[in-house]
CSV table of C-alpha atoms in Angstrom, one decimal:
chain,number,residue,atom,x,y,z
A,1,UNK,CA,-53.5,1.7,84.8
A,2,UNK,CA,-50.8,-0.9,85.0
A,3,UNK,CA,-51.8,-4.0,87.1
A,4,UNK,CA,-51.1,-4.0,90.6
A,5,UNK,CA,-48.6,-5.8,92.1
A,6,UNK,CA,-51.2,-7.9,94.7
A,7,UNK,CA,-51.9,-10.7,92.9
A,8,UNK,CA,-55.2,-11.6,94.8
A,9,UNK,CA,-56.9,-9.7,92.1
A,10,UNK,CA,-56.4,-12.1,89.7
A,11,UNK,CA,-58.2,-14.5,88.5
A,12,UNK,CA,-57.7,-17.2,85.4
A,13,UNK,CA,-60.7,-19.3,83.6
A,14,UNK,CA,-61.8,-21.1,80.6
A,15,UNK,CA,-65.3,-21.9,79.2
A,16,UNK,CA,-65.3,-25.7,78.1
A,17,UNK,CA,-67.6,-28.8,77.2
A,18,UNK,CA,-67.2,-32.2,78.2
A,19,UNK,CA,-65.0,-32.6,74.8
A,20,UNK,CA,-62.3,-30.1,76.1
A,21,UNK,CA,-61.9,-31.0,79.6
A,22,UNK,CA,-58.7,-33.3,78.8
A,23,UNK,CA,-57.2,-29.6,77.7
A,24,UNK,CA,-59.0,-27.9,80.5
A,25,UNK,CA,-56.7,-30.1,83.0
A,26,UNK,CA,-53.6,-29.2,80.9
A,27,UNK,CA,-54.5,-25.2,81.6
A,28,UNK,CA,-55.0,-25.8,85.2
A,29,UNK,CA,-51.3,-27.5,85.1
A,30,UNK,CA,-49.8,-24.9,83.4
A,31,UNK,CA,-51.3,-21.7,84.9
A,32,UNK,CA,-50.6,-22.9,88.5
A,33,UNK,CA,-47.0,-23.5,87.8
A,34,UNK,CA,-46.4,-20.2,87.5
A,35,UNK,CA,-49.4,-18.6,89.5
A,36,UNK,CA,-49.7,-21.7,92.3
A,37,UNK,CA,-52.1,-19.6,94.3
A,38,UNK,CA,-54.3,-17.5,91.6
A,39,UNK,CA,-57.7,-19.2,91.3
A,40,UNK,CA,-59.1,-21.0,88.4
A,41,UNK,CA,-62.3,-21.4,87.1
A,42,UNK,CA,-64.3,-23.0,84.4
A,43,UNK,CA,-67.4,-21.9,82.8
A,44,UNK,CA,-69.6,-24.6,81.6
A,45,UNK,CA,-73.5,-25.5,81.0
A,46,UNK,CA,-72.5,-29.4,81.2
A,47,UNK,CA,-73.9,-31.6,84.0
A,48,UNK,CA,-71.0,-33.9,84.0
A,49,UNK,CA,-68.0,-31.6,84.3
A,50,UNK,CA,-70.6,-29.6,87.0
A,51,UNK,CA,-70.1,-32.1,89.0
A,52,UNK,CA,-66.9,-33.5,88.3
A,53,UNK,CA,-65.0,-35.0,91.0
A,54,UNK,CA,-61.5,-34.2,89.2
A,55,UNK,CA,-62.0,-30.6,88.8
A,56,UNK,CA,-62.9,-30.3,92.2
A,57,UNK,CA,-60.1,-32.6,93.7
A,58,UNK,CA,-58.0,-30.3,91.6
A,59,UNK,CA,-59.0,-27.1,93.2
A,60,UNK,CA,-60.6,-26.0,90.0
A,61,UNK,CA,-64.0,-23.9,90.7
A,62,UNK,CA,-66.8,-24.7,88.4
A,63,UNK,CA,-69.5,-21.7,87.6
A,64,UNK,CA,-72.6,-21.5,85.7
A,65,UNK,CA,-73.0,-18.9,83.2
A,66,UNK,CA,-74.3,-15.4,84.1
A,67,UNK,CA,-73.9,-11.6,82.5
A,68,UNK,CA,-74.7,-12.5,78.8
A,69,UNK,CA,-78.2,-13.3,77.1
A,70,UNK,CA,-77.0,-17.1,76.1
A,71,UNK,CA,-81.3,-17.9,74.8
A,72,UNK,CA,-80.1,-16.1,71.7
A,73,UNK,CA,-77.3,-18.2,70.6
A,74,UNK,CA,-78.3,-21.6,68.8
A,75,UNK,CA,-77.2,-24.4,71.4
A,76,UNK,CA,-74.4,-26.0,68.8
A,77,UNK,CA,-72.6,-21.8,69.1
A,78,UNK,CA,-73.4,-21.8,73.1
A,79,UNK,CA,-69.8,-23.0,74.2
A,80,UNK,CA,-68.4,-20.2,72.2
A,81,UNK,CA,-69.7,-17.6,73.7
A,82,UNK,CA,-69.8,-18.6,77.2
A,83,UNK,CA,-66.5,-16.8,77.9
A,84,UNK,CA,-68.3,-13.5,77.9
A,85,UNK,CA,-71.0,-15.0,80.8
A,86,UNK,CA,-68.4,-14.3,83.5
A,87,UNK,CA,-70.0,-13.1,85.9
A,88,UNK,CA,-69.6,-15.7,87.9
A,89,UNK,CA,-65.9,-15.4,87.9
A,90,UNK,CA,-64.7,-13.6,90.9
A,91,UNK,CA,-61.8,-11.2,91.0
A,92,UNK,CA,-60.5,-7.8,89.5
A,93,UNK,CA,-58.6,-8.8,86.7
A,94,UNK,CA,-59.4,-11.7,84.5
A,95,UNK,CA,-57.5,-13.4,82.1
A,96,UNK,CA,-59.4,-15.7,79.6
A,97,UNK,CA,-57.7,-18.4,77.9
A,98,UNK,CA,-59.1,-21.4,75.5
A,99,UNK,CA,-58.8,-24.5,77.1
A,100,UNK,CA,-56.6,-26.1,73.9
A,101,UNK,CA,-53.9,-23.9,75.4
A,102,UNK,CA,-51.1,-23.8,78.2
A,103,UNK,CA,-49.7,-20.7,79.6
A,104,UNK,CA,-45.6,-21.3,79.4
A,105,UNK,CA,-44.6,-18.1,81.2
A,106,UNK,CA,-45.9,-14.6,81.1
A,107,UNK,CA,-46.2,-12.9,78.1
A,108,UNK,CA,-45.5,-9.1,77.7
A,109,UNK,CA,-48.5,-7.1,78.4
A,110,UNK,CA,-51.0,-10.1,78.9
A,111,UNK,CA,-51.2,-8.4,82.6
A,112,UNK,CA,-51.0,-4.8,81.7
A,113,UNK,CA,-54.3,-4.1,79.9
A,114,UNK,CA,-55.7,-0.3,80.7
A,115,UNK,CA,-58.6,0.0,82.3
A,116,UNK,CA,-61.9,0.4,80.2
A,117,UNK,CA,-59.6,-2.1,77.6
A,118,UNK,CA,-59.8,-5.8,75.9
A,119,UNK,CA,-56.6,-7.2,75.2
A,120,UNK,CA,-56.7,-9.7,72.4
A,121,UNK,CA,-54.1,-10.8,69.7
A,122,UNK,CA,-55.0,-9.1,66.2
A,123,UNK,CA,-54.3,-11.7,63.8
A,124,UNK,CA,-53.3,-10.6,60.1
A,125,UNK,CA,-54.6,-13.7,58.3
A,126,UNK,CA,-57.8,-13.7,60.2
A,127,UNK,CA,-60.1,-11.4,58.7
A,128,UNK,CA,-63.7,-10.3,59.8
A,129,UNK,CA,-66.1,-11.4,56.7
A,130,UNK,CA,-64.3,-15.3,57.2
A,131,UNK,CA,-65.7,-15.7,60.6
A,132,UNK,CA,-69.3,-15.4,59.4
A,133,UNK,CA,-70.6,-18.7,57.0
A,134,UNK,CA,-69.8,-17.6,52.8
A,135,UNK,CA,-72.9,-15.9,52.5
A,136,UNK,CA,-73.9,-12.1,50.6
A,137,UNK,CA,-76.5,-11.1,53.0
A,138,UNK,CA,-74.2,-11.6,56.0
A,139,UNK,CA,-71.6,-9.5,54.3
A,140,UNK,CA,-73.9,-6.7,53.6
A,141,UNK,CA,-74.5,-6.4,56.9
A,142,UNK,CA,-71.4,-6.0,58.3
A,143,UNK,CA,-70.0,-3.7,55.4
A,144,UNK,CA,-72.8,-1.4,55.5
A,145,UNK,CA,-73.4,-1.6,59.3
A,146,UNK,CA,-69.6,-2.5,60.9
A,147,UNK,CA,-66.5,-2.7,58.6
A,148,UNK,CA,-64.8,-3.6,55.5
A,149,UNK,CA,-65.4,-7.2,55.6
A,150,UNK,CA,-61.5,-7.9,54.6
A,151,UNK,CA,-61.2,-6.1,58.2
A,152,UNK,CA,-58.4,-8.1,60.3
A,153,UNK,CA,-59.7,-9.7,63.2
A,154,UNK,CA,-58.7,-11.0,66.6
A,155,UNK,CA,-58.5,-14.1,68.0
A,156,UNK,CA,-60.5,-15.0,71.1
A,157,UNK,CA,-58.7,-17.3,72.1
A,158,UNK,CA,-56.6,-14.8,75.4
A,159,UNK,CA,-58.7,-12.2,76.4
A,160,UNK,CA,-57.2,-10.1,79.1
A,161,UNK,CA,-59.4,-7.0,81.0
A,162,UNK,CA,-60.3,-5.6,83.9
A,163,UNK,CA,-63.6,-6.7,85.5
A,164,UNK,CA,-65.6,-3.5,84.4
A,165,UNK,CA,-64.3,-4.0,81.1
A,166,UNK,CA,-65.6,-7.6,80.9
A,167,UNK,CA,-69.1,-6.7,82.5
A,168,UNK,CA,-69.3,-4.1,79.5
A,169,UNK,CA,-67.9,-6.2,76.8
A,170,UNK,CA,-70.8,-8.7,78.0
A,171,UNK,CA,-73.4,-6.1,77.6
A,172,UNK,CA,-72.1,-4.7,74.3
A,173,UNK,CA,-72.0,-8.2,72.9
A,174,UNK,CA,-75.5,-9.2,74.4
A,175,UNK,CA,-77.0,-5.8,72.7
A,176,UNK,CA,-75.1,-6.7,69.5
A,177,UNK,CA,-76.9,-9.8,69.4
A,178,UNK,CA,-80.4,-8.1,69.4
A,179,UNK,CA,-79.6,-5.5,67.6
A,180,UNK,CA,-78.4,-8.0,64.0
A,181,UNK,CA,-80.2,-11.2,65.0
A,182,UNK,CA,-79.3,-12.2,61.7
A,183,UNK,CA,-75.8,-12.0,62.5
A,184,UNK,CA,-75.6,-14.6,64.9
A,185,UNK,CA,-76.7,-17.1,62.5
A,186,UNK,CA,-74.3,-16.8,59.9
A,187,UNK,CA,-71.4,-17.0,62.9
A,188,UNK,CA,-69.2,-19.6,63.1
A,189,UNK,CA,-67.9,-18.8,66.0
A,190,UNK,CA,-67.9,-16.0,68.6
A,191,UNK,CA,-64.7,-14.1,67.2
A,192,UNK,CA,-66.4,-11.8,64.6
A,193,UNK,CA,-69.1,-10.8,66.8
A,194,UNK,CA,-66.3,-10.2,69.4
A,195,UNK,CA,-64.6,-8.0,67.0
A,196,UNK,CA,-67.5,-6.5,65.5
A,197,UNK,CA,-68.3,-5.4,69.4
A,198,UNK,CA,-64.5,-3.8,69.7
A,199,UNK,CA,-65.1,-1.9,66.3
A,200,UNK,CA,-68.0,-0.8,67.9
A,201,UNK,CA,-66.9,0.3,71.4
A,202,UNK,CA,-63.3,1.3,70.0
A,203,UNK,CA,-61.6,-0.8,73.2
A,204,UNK,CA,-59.6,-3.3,72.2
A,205,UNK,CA,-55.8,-2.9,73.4
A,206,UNK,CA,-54.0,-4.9,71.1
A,207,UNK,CA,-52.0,-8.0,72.7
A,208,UNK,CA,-48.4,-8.7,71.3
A,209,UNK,CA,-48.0,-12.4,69.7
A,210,UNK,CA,-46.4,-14.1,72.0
A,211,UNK,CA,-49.6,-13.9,74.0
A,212,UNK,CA,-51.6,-16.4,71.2
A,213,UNK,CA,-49.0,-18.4,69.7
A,214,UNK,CA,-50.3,-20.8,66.9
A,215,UNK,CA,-48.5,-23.9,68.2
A,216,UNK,CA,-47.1,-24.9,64.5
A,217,UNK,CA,-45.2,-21.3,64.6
A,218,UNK,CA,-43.8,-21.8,68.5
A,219,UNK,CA,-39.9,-21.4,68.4
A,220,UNK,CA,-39.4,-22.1,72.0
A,221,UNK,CA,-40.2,-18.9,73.2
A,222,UNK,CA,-41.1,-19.8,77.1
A,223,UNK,CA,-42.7,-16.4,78.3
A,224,UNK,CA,-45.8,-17.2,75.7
A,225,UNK,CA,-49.6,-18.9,75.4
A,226,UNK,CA,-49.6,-22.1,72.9
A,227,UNK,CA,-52.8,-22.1,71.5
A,228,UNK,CA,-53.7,-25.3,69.4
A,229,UNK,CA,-56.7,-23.7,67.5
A,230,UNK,CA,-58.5,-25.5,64.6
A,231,UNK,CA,-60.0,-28.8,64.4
A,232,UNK,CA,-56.3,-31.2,65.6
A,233,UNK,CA,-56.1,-30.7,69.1
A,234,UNK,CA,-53.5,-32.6,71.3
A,235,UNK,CA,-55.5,-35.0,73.1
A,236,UNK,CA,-57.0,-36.5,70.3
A,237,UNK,CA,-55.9,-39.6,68.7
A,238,UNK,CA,-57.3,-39.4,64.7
A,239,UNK,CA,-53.9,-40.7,62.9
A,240,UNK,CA,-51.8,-41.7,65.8
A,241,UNK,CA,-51.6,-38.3,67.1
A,242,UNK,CA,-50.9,-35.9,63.9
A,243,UNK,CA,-49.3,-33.3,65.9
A,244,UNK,CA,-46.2,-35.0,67.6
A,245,UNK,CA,-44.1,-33.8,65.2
A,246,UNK,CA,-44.5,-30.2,66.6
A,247,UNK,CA,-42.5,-29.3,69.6
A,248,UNK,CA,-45.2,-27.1,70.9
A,249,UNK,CA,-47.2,-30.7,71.3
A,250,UNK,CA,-44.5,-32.1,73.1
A,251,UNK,CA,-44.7,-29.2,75.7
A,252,UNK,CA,-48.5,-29.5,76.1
A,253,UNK,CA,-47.9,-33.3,76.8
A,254,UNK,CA,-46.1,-32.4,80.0
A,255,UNK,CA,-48.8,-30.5,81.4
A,256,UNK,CA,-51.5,-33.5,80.7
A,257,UNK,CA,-51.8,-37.1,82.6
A,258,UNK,CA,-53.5,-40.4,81.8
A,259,UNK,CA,-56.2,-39.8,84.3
A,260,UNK,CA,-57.2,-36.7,83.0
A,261,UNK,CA,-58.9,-39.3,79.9
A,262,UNK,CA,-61.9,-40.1,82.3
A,263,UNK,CA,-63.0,-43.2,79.6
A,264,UNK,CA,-60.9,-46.0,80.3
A,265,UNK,CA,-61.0,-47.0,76.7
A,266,UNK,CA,-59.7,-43.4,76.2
A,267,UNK,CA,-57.0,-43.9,79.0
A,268,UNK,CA,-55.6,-47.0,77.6
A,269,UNK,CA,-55.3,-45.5,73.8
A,270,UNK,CA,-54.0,-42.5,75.6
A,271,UNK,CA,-51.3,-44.9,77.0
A,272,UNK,CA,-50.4,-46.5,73.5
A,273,UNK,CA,-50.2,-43.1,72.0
A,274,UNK,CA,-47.7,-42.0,74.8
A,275,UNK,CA,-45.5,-45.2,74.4
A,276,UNK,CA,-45.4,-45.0,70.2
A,277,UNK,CA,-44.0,-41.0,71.1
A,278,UNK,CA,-40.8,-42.5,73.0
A,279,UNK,CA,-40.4,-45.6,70.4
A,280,UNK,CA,-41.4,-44.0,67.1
A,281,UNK,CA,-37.2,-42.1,67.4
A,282,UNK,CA,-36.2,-45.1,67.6
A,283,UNK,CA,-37.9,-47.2,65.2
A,284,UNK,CA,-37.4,-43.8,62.7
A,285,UNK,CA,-33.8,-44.6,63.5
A,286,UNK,CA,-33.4,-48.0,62.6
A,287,UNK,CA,-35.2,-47.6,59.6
A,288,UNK,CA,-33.0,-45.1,58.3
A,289,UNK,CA,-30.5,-47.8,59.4
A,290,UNK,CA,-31.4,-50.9,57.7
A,291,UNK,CA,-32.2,-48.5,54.7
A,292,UNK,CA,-28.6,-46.8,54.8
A,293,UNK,CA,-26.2,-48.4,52.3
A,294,UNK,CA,-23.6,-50.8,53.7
A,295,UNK,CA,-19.9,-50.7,53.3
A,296,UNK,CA,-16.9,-53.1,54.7
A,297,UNK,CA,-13.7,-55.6,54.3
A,298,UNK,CA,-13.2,-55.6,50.8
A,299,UNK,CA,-16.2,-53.7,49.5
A,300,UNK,CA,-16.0,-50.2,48.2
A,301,UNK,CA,-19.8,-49.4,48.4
A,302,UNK,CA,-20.0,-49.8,44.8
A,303,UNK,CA,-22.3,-52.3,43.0
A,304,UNK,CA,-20.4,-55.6,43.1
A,305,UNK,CA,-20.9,-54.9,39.3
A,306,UNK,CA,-19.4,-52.2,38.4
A,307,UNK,CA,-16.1,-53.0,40.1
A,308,UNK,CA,-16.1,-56.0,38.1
A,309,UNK,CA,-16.3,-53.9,35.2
């Protein structure tokens, strides 16, 4: 079933700490201007953001976790897996996305998942046995109980379903995780037992790319999700900011704002950062200037030298 025209059925959210909320601002920015009405919401077990006076200034609704067993999962994995706790989250059709992304425009199918479907991004260098820690026993289990463990994987990153599809997924994933305790401890993160749940069920309804772009392989491509996974994310400032070279960066930065860095400390590093963006072209420039060779009245360009020569 296609999705309906009536956009009240849709609904956006996120699942976030206090260490993503800078990103969580940039989503907001980006999914309302397209979708200025569709409702947003964040998942989160932190007290702070809870009650956070900028999310709610912002319209953003905050909701508690509720549809998946989270007692199971050690606290440091909890974050992870709080996207699949959505029952909270009103509305029909819910569309997932990590808060180190921003929604440019519309991807191809992000809204036209099947009923009874997940839509996800398979990725072909992601594969099922790296998304549990390097260890036999954990292989063993999925290879005699799952999959090949070479098996490509998704990326959890965009999620896209109906609501019934979500309520099951939450139930699949919560059985999962009592059926292979074990499991869950070698996890890293939430995406193997996410794909070892669509193995299982046989519903995943594969997304095309331009719905989980990796923000180093972004060609400008405006009807796509820039997705900033791994451990550089946009609003940090290790290095002076390593990612300014990619244009995807530079597109994330319109959707953020200084207030958005509650610390002021943070603000005012935030502020520097922002400045040495507008100056570092320049100063690249006059490097390359002073460092250029010089040529005029009388001179050829060759060493003084050699024309003597």
């Amino acid at each position: 079933m296609p999705f309906a025209a009536d956009m009240s059925s849709l609904s956006f959210f996120t699942a976030c700490d206090y260490s993503t909320r800078v990103g969580t601002m940039a989503l907001w920015r980006s999914i309302r201007a397209i979708y200025p009405q569709a409702p947003f919401y964040v998942i989160t077990e932190c007290p702070i953001l809870q009650n956070s006076g900028m999310l709610q200034r912002a319209g953003i609704r905050v909701v508690p976790p509720l549809g998946f067993d989270l007692d199971a999962v050690p606290v440091a994995k909890r974050v992870y897996y709080l996207r699949y706790a959505m029952g909270n989250v009103p509305g029909e059709y819910l569309v997932y996305i990590d808060a180190d992304a921003v929604l440019l425009g519309v991807p191809e199918g992000l809204l036209s998942v099947p009923q009874g479907k997940y839509g996800a991004v398979m990725e072909s260098d992601f594969f099922v046995g790296e998304q549990f820690a390097n260890a036999r026993p954990a292989l063993d289990i999925i290879e005699s109980q799952f999959c090949p463990s070479n098996q490509p994987c998704i990326n959890s990153g965009v999620i896209a379903a109906w609501r019934s599809a979500w309520i099951t997924l939450g139930g699949e994933m919560t059985a999962q995780v009592k059926r292979v305790p074990r499991l869950l401890d070698y996890a890293l993160h939430d995406q193997g037992m996410f794909m070892l749940a669509l193995l299982s069920s046989g519903l995943l309804a594969p997304l095309p790319r331009e719905c989980n772009v990796y923000y180093k392989d972004w060609r400008g491509n405006d009807k796509a999700i820039i997705h900033f996974w791994g451990s550089s994310k946009p609003w940090m400032h290790n290095s002076l900011r390593p990612l300014r070279r990619y244009p995807a960066f530079r597109r994330w930065l319109g959707y953020s704002r200084l207030r958005d860095h509650s610390d002021v400390r943070q603000s005012f590093v935030e502020l520097g950062c922002r400045f040495y963006d507008r100056v570092r072209p320049v100063l690249r420039g006059l490097r390359k200037w002073v460092a250029a060779p010089r040529t005029g009245a009388g001179c050829s360009g060759l060493d003084s030298r050699e024309e003597r020569s």
